[in-house]
PDB file of C-alpha atoms in Angstrom:
ATOM      1  CA  MET A 121      -0.773  91.735  52.915  1.00 63.00           C
ATOM      2  CA  ALA A 122      -2.635  88.440  53.160  1.00 80.00           C
ATOM      3  CA  GLU A 123      -1.324  85.061  51.990  1.00 92.00           C
ATOM      4  CA  ALA A 124      -3.831  82.392  50.998  1.00 96.00           C
ATOM      5  CA  PHE A 125      -3.876  78.605  50.682  1.00 97.00           C
ATOM      6  CA  HIS A 126      -6.685  76.618  49.022  1.00 98.00           C
ATOM      7  CA  ARG A 127      -7.137  72.869  48.675  1.00 98.00           C
ATOM      8  CA  ARG A 128      -9.884  70.349  47.979  1.00 97.00           C
ATOM      9  CA  ILE A 129      -9.262  66.855  49.299  1.00 97.00           C
ATOM     10  CA  ALA A 130     -11.056  63.508  49.370  1.00 95.00           C
ATOM     11  CA  ALA A 131     -12.933  62.926  52.619  1.00 95.00           C
ATOM     12  CA  ASP A 132     -10.674  60.187  53.997  1.00 94.00           C
ATOM     13  CA  GLY A 133      -8.065  59.862  56.702  1.00 94.00           C
ATOM     14  CA  MET A 134      -5.037  59.467  54.451  1.00 95.00           C
ATOM     15  CA  ALA A 135      -5.962  62.581  52.463  1.00 96.00           C
ATOM     16  CA  VAL A 136      -6.336  64.494  55.743  1.00 97.00           C
ATOM     17  CA  ARG A 137      -2.904  63.310  56.835  1.00 97.00           C
ATOM     18  CA  ALA A 138      -1.334  64.483  53.564  1.00 97.00           C
ATOM     19  CA  LEU A 139      -3.129  67.835  53.696  1.00 98.00           C
ATOM     20  CA  LEU A 140      -1.957  68.486  57.271  1.00 98.00           C
ATOM     21  CA  ALA A 141       1.637  67.850  56.214  1.00 97.00           C
ATOM     22  CA  GLU A 142       1.218  70.270  53.329  1.00 97.00           C
ATOM     23  CA  ILE A 143      -0.342  72.934  55.583  1.00 97.00           C
ATOM     24  CA  ARG A 144       2.487  72.538  58.070  1.00 96.00           C
ATOM     25  CA  GLY A 145       4.995  73.121  55.298  1.00 96.00           C
ATOM     26  CA  TRP A 146       3.102  76.158  54.031  1.00 96.00           C
ATOM     27  CA  LEU A 147       2.819  77.730  57.495  1.00 95.00           C
ATOM     28  CA  CYS A 148       6.515  77.134  58.068  1.00 93.00           C
ATOM     29  CA  LEU A 149       7.254  78.830  54.748  1.00 93.00           C
ATOM     30  CA  GLN A 150       5.236  81.836  55.917  1.00 93.00           C
ATOM     31  CA  GLY A 151       7.603  82.118  58.863  1.00 93.00           C
ATOM     32  CA  LEU A 152       5.362  80.896  61.702  1.00 94.00           C
ATOM     33  CA  ASP A 153       7.214  79.315  64.602  1.00 93.00           C
ATOM     34  CA  ASP A 154       6.816  75.636  65.529  1.00 94.00           C
ATOM     35  CA  ALA A 155       4.457  76.301  68.437  1.00 94.00           C
ATOM     36  CA  ALA A 156       2.051  78.271  66.227  1.00 94.00           C
ATOM     37  CA  CYS A 157       2.240  75.642  63.461  1.00 96.00           C
ATOM     38  CA  GLY A 158       1.556  72.891  66.000  1.00 96.00           C
ATOM     39  CA  LYS A 159      -1.463  74.677  67.420  1.00 96.00           C
ATOM     40  CA  ILE A 160      -3.022  75.108  63.980  1.00 97.00           C
ATOM     41  CA  GLU A 161      -2.193  71.560  62.880  1.00 98.00           C
ATOM     42  CA  ILE A 162      -3.828  70.060  65.996  1.00 98.00           C
ATOM     43  CA  ALA A 163      -7.027  72.115  65.614  1.00 98.00           C
ATOM     44  CA  LEU A 164      -7.314  71.425  61.865  1.00 98.00           C
ATOM     45  CA  ALA A 165      -6.640  67.702  62.384  1.00 98.00           C
ATOM     46  CA  GLU A 166      -9.607  67.565  64.768  1.00 98.00           C
ATOM     47  CA  ALA A 167     -11.897  69.605  62.505  1.00 98.00           C
ATOM     48  CA  LEU A 168     -11.014  67.566  59.386  1.00 98.00           C
ATOM     49  CA  ASN A 169     -11.247  64.225  61.209  1.00 96.00           C
ATOM     50  CA  ASN A 170     -14.696  65.215  62.481  1.00 96.00           C
ATOM     51  CA  VAL A 171     -15.869  65.676  58.901  1.00 96.00           C
ATOM     52  CA  VAL A 172     -14.334  62.365  57.775  1.00 95.00           C
ATOM     53  CA  GLU A 173     -15.739  60.414  60.733  1.00 92.00           C
ATOM     54  CA  HIS A 174     -19.151  62.001  61.329  1.00 89.00           C
ATOM     55  CA  ALA A 175     -20.417  63.651  58.157  1.00 88.00           C
ATOM     56  CA  SER A 176     -21.284  60.327  56.431  1.00 88.00           C
ATOM     57  CA  LEU A 177     -19.445  61.275  53.256  1.00 88.00           C
ATOM     58  CA  ASP A 178     -18.205  58.897  50.572  1.00 86.00           C
ATOM     59  CA  SER A 179     -14.495  58.851  49.871  1.00 76.00           C
ATOM     60  CA  LYS A 180     -15.314  60.459  46.500  1.00 84.00           C
ATOM     61  CA  ASP A 181     -16.830  63.441  48.343  1.00 92.00           C
ATOM     62  CA  GLU A 182     -14.593  66.404  48.947  1.00 96.00           C
ATOM     63  CA  ILE A 183     -13.660  68.741  51.758  1.00 97.00           C
ATOM     64  CA  ALA A 184     -12.651  72.262  50.749  1.00 98.00           C
ATOM     65  CA  LEU A 185     -10.187  74.218  52.874  1.00 98.00           C
ATOM     66  CA  ASP A 186      -9.299  77.889  52.500  1.00 98.00           C
ATOM     67  CA  MET A 187      -6.710  79.421  54.787  1.00 98.00           C
ATOM     68  CA  THR A 188      -5.738  83.084  54.978  1.00 96.00           C
ATOM     69  CA  LEU A 189      -2.796  84.460  56.867  1.00 94.00           C
ATOM     70  CA  ALA A 190      -3.079  88.158  57.653  1.00 90.00           C
ATOM     71  CA  PRO A 191      -1.559  90.510  60.238  1.00 88.00           C
ATOM     72  CA  ASP A 192      -4.740  90.308  62.339  1.00 88.00           C
ATOM     73  CA  GLY A 193      -4.716  86.509  62.518  1.00 92.00           C
ATOM     74  CA  ILE A 194      -5.160  83.256  60.629  1.00 95.00           C
ATOM     75  CA  GLY A 195      -8.549  82.291  59.250  1.00 97.00           C
ATOM     76  CA  VAL A 196      -9.567  78.836  58.033  1.00 98.00           C
ATOM     77  CA  GLU A 197     -12.799  77.990  56.210  1.00 98.00           C
ATOM     78  CA  LEU A 198     -13.871  74.354  55.852  1.00 98.00           C
ATOM     79  CA  ARG A 199     -16.763  73.302  53.629  1.00 98.00           C
ATOM     80  CA  ASP A 200     -18.317  69.903  52.942  1.00 97.00           C
ATOM     81  CA  ARG A 201     -21.614  68.449  51.724  1.00 96.00           C
ATOM     82  CA  GLY A 202     -21.887  65.936  54.554  1.00 95.00           C
ATOM     83  CA  ALA A 203     -24.454  65.508  57.310  1.00 95.00           C
ATOM     84  CA  PRO A 204     -25.093  68.658  59.380  1.00 96.00           C
ATOM     85  CA  LEU A 205     -23.776  68.971  62.919  1.00 95.00           C
ATOM     86  CA  PRO A 206     -26.425  67.702  65.389  1.00 94.00           C
ATOM     87  CA  GLY A 207     -28.639  70.613  66.449  1.00 95.00           C
ATOM     88  CA  LEU A 208     -26.825  72.738  63.835  1.00 96.00           C
ATOM     89  CA  THR A 209     -24.460  73.796  66.609  1.00 95.00           C
ATOM     90  CA  PRO A 210     -20.828  72.861  67.240  1.00 95.00           C
ATOM     91  CA  PRO A 211     -20.543  70.900  70.518  1.00 94.00           C
ATOM     92  CA  ARG A 212     -19.548  72.891  73.617  1.00 92.00           C
ATOM     93  CA  GLY A 213     -16.398  70.837  73.879  1.00 92.00           C
ATOM     94  CA  ASP A 214     -16.266  70.401  77.622  1.00 92.00           C
ATOM     95  CA  PRO A 215     -12.909  69.264  78.954  1.00 89.00           C
ATOM     96  CA  PRO A 216     -12.669  65.488  79.329  1.00 88.00           C
ATOM     97  CA  THR A 217     -13.391  64.084  82.790  1.00 90.00           C
ATOM     98  CA  LEU A 218     -10.351  62.236  84.102  1.00 91.00           C
ATOM     99  CA  THR A 219     -11.564  61.288  87.574  1.00 86.00           C
ATOM    100  CA  GLY A 220     -12.474  57.762  88.571  1.00 81.00           C
ATOM    101  CA  ASP A 221     -10.527  54.588  87.957  1.00 87.00           C
ATOM    102  CA  ARG A 222      -8.416  53.728  84.957  1.00 88.00           C
ATOM    103  CA  ASP A 223     -11.078  51.631  83.217  1.00 89.00           C
ATOM    104  CA  ASN A 224     -13.317  54.701  83.009  1.00 91.00           C
ATOM    105  CA  LEU A 225     -10.791  57.035  81.382  1.00 94.00           C
ATOM    106  CA  PRO A 226     -12.166  58.536  78.162  1.00 94.00           C
ATOM    107  CA  GLU A 227     -10.751  57.305  74.839  1.00 95.00           C
ATOM    108  CA  GLY A 228     -12.414  60.075  72.845  1.00 92.00           C
ATOM    109  CA  GLY A 229     -14.431  63.245  73.065  1.00 91.00           C
ATOM    110  CA  PHE A 230     -11.367  65.496  73.033  1.00 95.00           C
ATOM    111  CA  GLY A 231     -11.821  66.862  69.504  1.00 96.00           C
ATOM    112  CA  TRP A 232     -14.117  69.848  69.993  1.00 97.00           C
ATOM    113  CA  PHE A 233     -12.439  70.661  73.303  1.00 97.00           C
ATOM    114  CA  LEU A 234      -9.102  70.956  71.472  1.00 98.00           C
ATOM    115  CA  ILE A 235     -10.622  72.977  68.615  1.00 98.00           C
ATOM    116  CA  ARG A 236     -12.252  75.450  71.017  1.00 97.00           C
ATOM    117  CA  THR A 237      -9.142  75.701  73.191  1.00 96.00           C
ATOM    118  CA  LEU A 238      -6.775  76.386  70.280  1.00 97.00           C
ATOM    119  CA  THR A 239      -8.931  78.866  68.325  1.00 97.00           C
ATOM    120  CA  THR A 240      -9.887  82.445  69.212  1.00 96.00           C
ATOM    121  CA  ASP A 241     -13.182  82.257  67.325  1.00 96.00           C
ATOM    122  CA  LEU A 242     -15.347  79.547  65.815  1.00 97.00           C
ATOM    123  CA  HIS A 243     -18.447  79.841  63.656  1.00 98.00           C
ATOM    124  CA  TYR A 244     -20.642  77.169  62.044  1.00 98.00           C
ATOM    125  CA  ALA A 245     -23.318  77.604  59.399  1.00 98.00           C
ATOM    126  CA  ARG A 246     -25.423  75.196  57.364  1.00 97.00           C
ATOM    127  CA  THR A 247     -26.324  76.742  54.010  1.00 96.00           C
ATOM    128  CA  ASP A 248     -27.393  75.219  50.689  1.00 95.00           C
ATOM    129  CA  GLY A 249     -26.803  71.696  51.990  1.00 95.00           C
ATOM    130  CA  LYS A 250     -23.238  72.501  53.008  1.00 96.00           C
ATOM    131  CA  ASN A 251     -21.439  72.619  56.324  1.00 97.00           C
ATOM    132  CA  HIS A 252     -19.322  75.725  56.682  1.00 98.00           C
ATOM    133  CA  LEU A 253     -16.962  75.885  59.647  1.00 98.00           C
ATOM    134  CA  SER A 254     -14.846  79.003  60.206  1.00 98.00           C
ATOM    135  CA  LEU A 255     -11.922  78.903  62.608  1.00 98.00           C
ATOM    136  CA  ARG A 256      -9.725  81.797  63.653  1.00 97.00           C
ATOM    137  CA  PHE A 257      -6.317  81.751  65.261  1.00 96.00           C
ATOM    138  CA  ALA A 258      -4.608  84.689  66.940  1.00 91.00           C
ATOM    139  CA  PRO A 259      -1.775  86.393  65.068  1.00 82.00           C
ATOM    140  CA  GLU A 260       1.533  84.813  65.961  1.00 69.00           C
ATOM    141  CA  SER A 261       4.973  86.185  66.374  1.00 54.00           C
ATOM    142  CA  LYS A 262       7.051  84.876  63.521  1.00 55.00           C
ATOM    143  CA  ALA A 263      10.038  82.635  64.033  1.00 46.00           C
TER     144      ALA A 263
ATOM    145  CA  MET B 642       2.044  49.456  62.550  1.00 86.00           C
ATOM    146  CA  LYS B 643       5.374  47.950  63.499  1.00 92.00           C
ATOM    147  CA  LEU B 644       6.565  48.680  67.021  1.00 98.00           C
ATOM    148  CA  GLU B 645      10.105  48.241  68.335  1.00 98.00           C
ATOM    149  CA  VAL B 646      10.035  46.175  71.523  1.00 97.00           C
ATOM    150  CA  THR B 647      13.004  45.969  73.895  1.00 96.00           C
ATOM    151  CA  SER B 648      12.559  43.890  77.035  1.00 94.00           C
ATOM    152  CA  HIS B 649      14.596  44.435  80.166  1.00 93.00           C
ATOM    153  CA  GLU B 650      14.241  42.510  83.399  1.00 91.00           C
ATOM    154  CA  MET B 651      11.686  44.830  84.975  1.00 93.00           C
ATOM    155  CA  VAL B 652      10.630  47.075  82.116  1.00 95.00           C
ATOM    156  CA  ARG B 653       9.560  46.617  78.519  1.00 97.00           C
ATOM    157  CA  ILE B 654      10.225  49.575  76.244  1.00 97.00           C
ATOM    158  CA  ILE B 655       8.051  49.933  73.169  1.00 98.00           C
ATOM    159  CA  ALA B 656       9.171  52.525  70.625  1.00 98.00           C
ATOM    160  CA  VAL B 657       6.874  53.842  67.895  1.00 98.00           C
ATOM    161  CA  PRO B 658       8.990  54.271  64.737  1.00 98.00           C
ATOM    162  CA  GLU B 659       6.451  56.546  63.050  1.00 97.00           C
ATOM    163  CA  ALA B 660       5.965  60.317  62.824  1.00 97.00           C
ATOM    164  CA  ARG B 661       2.241  60.223  63.592  1.00 97.00           C
ATOM    165  CA  ILE B 662      -0.351  58.399  65.668  1.00 98.00           C
ATOM    166  CA  ASP B 663      -3.475  59.832  64.071  1.00 97.00           C
ATOM    167  CA  ALA B 664      -7.046  58.958  63.100  1.00 96.00           C
ATOM    168  CA  ALA B 665      -5.829  57.058  60.028  1.00 95.00           C
ATOM    169  CA  GLY B 666      -3.522  54.846  62.122  1.00 96.00           C
ATOM    170  CA  ALA B 667      -5.040  54.752  65.625  1.00 97.00           C
ATOM    171  CA  LEU B 668      -6.696  51.349  65.304  1.00 97.00           C
ATOM    172  CA  ARG B 669      -3.530  49.690  63.944  1.00 97.00           C
ATOM    173  CA  PHE B 670      -1.529  51.275  66.763  1.00 98.00           C
ATOM    174  CA  LYS B 671      -3.934  49.930  69.393  1.00 98.00           C
ATOM    175  CA  GLU B 672      -3.799  46.418  67.923  1.00 98.00           C
ATOM    176  CA  ALA B 673       0.005  46.512  67.664  1.00 98.00           C
ATOM    177  CA  MET B 674       0.153  47.595  71.319  1.00 98.00           C
ATOM    178  CA  ARG B 675      -2.114  44.708  72.296  1.00 97.00           C
ATOM    179  CA  ALA B 676       0.253  42.256  70.595  1.00 97.00           C
ATOM    180  CA  ALA B 677       3.315  43.925  72.167  1.00 98.00           C
ATOM    181  CA  THR B 678       1.948  43.854  75.725  1.00 97.00           C
ATOM    182  CA  THR B 679       0.240  40.450  76.008  1.00 95.00           C
ATOM    183  CA  ASP B 680       3.285  39.084  77.859  1.00 93.00           C
ATOM    184  CA  GLY B 681       6.426  40.433  79.491  1.00 93.00           C
ATOM    185  CA  PRO B 682       7.023  42.771  82.439  1.00 95.00           C
ATOM    186  CA  ASP B 683       4.134  44.550  84.145  1.00 96.00           C
ATOM    187  CA  HIS B 684       5.889  47.863  83.630  1.00 96.00           C
ATOM    188  CA  VAL B 685       5.816  49.124  80.049  1.00 97.00           C
ATOM    189  CA  VAL B 686       7.248  52.396  78.748  1.00 97.00           C
ATOM    190  CA  LEU B 687       5.937  53.745  75.453  1.00 98.00           C
ATOM    191  CA  ASP B 688       8.755  55.654  73.763  1.00 98.00           C
ATOM    192  CA  LEU B 689       7.193  58.439  71.674  1.00 98.00           C
ATOM    193  CA  GLY B 690      10.509  60.107  70.852  1.00 98.00           C
ATOM    194  CA  GLN B 691      10.039  59.649  67.093  1.00 98.00           C
ATOM    195  CA  VAL B 692       6.372  60.667  67.093  1.00 98.00           C
ATOM    196  CA  ARG B 693       5.915  64.275  66.042  1.00 98.00           C
ATOM    197  CA  PHE B 694       2.105  64.427  66.055  1.00 98.00           C
ATOM    198  CA  VAL B 695      -0.767  62.825  67.951  1.00 98.00           C
ATOM    199  CA  ASP B 696      -4.402  63.797  67.351  1.00 98.00           C
ATOM    200  CA  SER B 697      -7.342  62.991  69.638  1.00 97.00           C
ATOM    201  CA  SER B 698      -7.803  59.568  68.004  1.00 97.00           C
ATOM    202  CA  GLY B 699      -4.143  58.788  68.644  1.00 98.00           C
ATOM    203  CA  LEU B 700      -4.473  60.020  72.208  1.00 98.00           C
ATOM    204  CA  GLY B 701      -7.538  57.793  72.666  1.00 98.00           C
ATOM    205  CA  ALA B 702      -5.589  54.829  71.281  1.00 98.00           C
ATOM    206  CA  ILE B 703      -2.772  55.399  73.802  1.00 98.00           C
ATOM    207  CA  VAL B 704      -5.342  55.479  76.633  1.00 98.00           C
ATOM    208  CA  ALA B 705      -6.944  52.323  75.217  1.00 97.00           C
ATOM    209  CA  ALA B 706      -3.516  50.658  75.045  1.00 98.00           C
ATOM    210  CA  MET B 707      -3.054  51.309  78.762  1.00 97.00           C
ATOM    211  CA  LYS B 708      -6.543  50.061  79.666  1.00 96.00           C
ATOM    212  CA  GLN B 709      -6.213  46.863  77.638  1.00 95.00           C
ATOM    213  CA  MET B 710      -3.038  45.930  79.562  1.00 96.00           C
ATOM    214  CA  GLY B 711      -5.224  45.117  82.533  1.00 89.00           C
ATOM    215  CA  ALA B 712      -5.221  45.998  86.204  1.00 86.00           C
ATOM    216  CA  GLY B 713      -1.911  45.897  88.064  1.00 90.00           C
ATOM    217  CA  ARG B 714       0.164  46.705  84.999  1.00 95.00           C
ATOM    218  CA  ARG B 715       1.540  50.115  84.208  1.00 96.00           C
ATOM    219  CA  LEU B 716       2.088  52.106  81.021  1.00 97.00           C
ATOM    220  CA  ASP B 717       4.416  55.113  81.212  1.00 97.00           C
ATOM    221  CA  LEU B 718       5.281  57.481  78.382  1.00 98.00           C
ATOM    222  CA  ALA B 719       8.676  58.809  77.363  1.00 98.00           C
ATOM    223  CA  GLY B 720      10.205  61.313  74.952  1.00 98.00           C
ATOM    224  CA  LEU B 721       7.221  63.521  74.208  1.00 98.00           C
ATOM    225  CA  THR B 722       7.987  65.948  71.364  1.00 98.00           C
ATOM    226  CA  PRO B 723       6.511  69.484  71.626  1.00 97.00           C
ATOM    227  CA  ASP B 724       3.214  69.032  69.752  1.00 98.00           C
ATOM    228  CA  VAL B 725       2.560  65.665  71.396  1.00 98.00           C
ATOM    229  CA  ALA B 726       3.255  67.174  74.828  1.00 98.00           C
ATOM    230  CA  LYS B 727       0.834  69.989  73.988  1.00 98.00           C
ATOM    231  CA  VAL B 728      -2.048  67.557  73.296  1.00 98.00           C
ATOM    232  CA  PHE B 729      -1.380  65.702  76.566  1.00 98.00           C
ATOM    233  CA  ARG B 730      -1.155  68.975  78.500  1.00 97.00           C
ATOM    234  CA  LEU B 731      -4.314  70.553  77.034  1.00 97.00           C
ATOM    235  CA  THR B 732      -6.425  67.449  77.689  1.00 97.00           C
ATOM    236  CA  ARG B 733      -4.754  67.027  81.116  1.00 96.00           C
ATOM    237  CA  MET B 734      -3.834  63.474  80.131  1.00 97.00           C
ATOM    238  CA  ASP B 735      -0.339  64.425  81.346  1.00 97.00           C
ATOM    239  CA  THR B 736      -1.801  63.945  84.857  1.00 96.00           C
ATOM    240  CA  VAL B 737      -2.868  60.367  84.074  1.00 95.00           C
ATOM    241  CA  PHE B 738       0.465  58.987  82.833  1.00 97.00           C
ATOM    242  CA  VAL B 739       3.925  59.017  84.341  1.00 97.00           C
ATOM    243  CA  ILE B 740       5.950  60.834  81.678  1.00 97.00           C
ATOM    244  CA  HIS B 741       9.721  60.349  81.444  1.00 97.00           C
ATOM    245  CA  GLU B 742      12.066  62.677  79.629  1.00 95.00           C
ATOM    246  CA  ASP B 743      13.427  59.784  77.567  1.00 94.00           C
ATOM    247  CA  ALA B 744      13.033  56.002  77.428  1.00 91.00           C
ATOM    248  CA  GLU B 745      16.316  55.423  79.255  1.00 89.00           C
ATOM    249  CA  ALA B 746      15.139  57.314  82.354  1.00 88.00           C
ATOM    250  CA  PRO B 747      13.049  54.499  83.887  1.00 86.00           C
ATOM    251  CA  LEU B 748      15.980  52.104  83.360  1.00 84.00           C
ATOM    252  CA  ARG B 749      18.377  54.423  85.165  1.00 81.00           C
ATOM    253  CA  HIS B 750      15.839  54.650  87.957  1.00 68.00           C
ATOM    254  CA  ALA B 751      15.367  50.884  88.114  1.00 61.00           C
ATOM    255  CA  THR B 752      19.096  50.168  88.286  1.00 55.00           C
ATOM    256  CA  GLY B 753      20.070  53.233  90.334  1.00 47.00           C
TER     257      GLY B 753
END
């Protein structure tokens, strides 16, 4: 049987922070272990921060999140009315380059790499002026 | 963001008394680190023992904090909790920093 979680939040960093805390609590309540909760929280933090930082939304705009926990895995749907992803494609998310001297170390560009690494499947669509990002996580052994 | 600074002869330990270094707080963290590292020993240890979560913005701010200390100075990390360690490991940033089990470890090393 599937459990579901739905929220709409303002597109700002503090609302994202509060939502992530709430999701963590919900996942814990569903019996997921800390490692699985951490994996999902990291990936969702990156996906939600991307919307807040790059979709050119006002703080009165909303981000909708639907999460479903089923025996075959965890699915998360994110929707917003912000700017589309460039090229209508999620970035490849190459791993950051750490060679060279200290001054050249990257201070960003880890977001999509983390999302792609932590999910088993990722799908993006732009329909009716909305971004729709679907993320899937493998089923986890419960704590 | 208020940081807890403890200076020893050779090492300055800076503890982050917050649960998160995330996109909403990354800039304040970087500025607080700048203020906490303008003077003092060349060797600084950032104690992340109370930090439960770091996102990519927080990770970037920690890298920026190291870079802004300038050449010849060193920023180590200590006390990584599981989710924080995971972000460092996945991005391979764990190969860039010296990571101590806890903030006391570099002191034991320095005096031992």
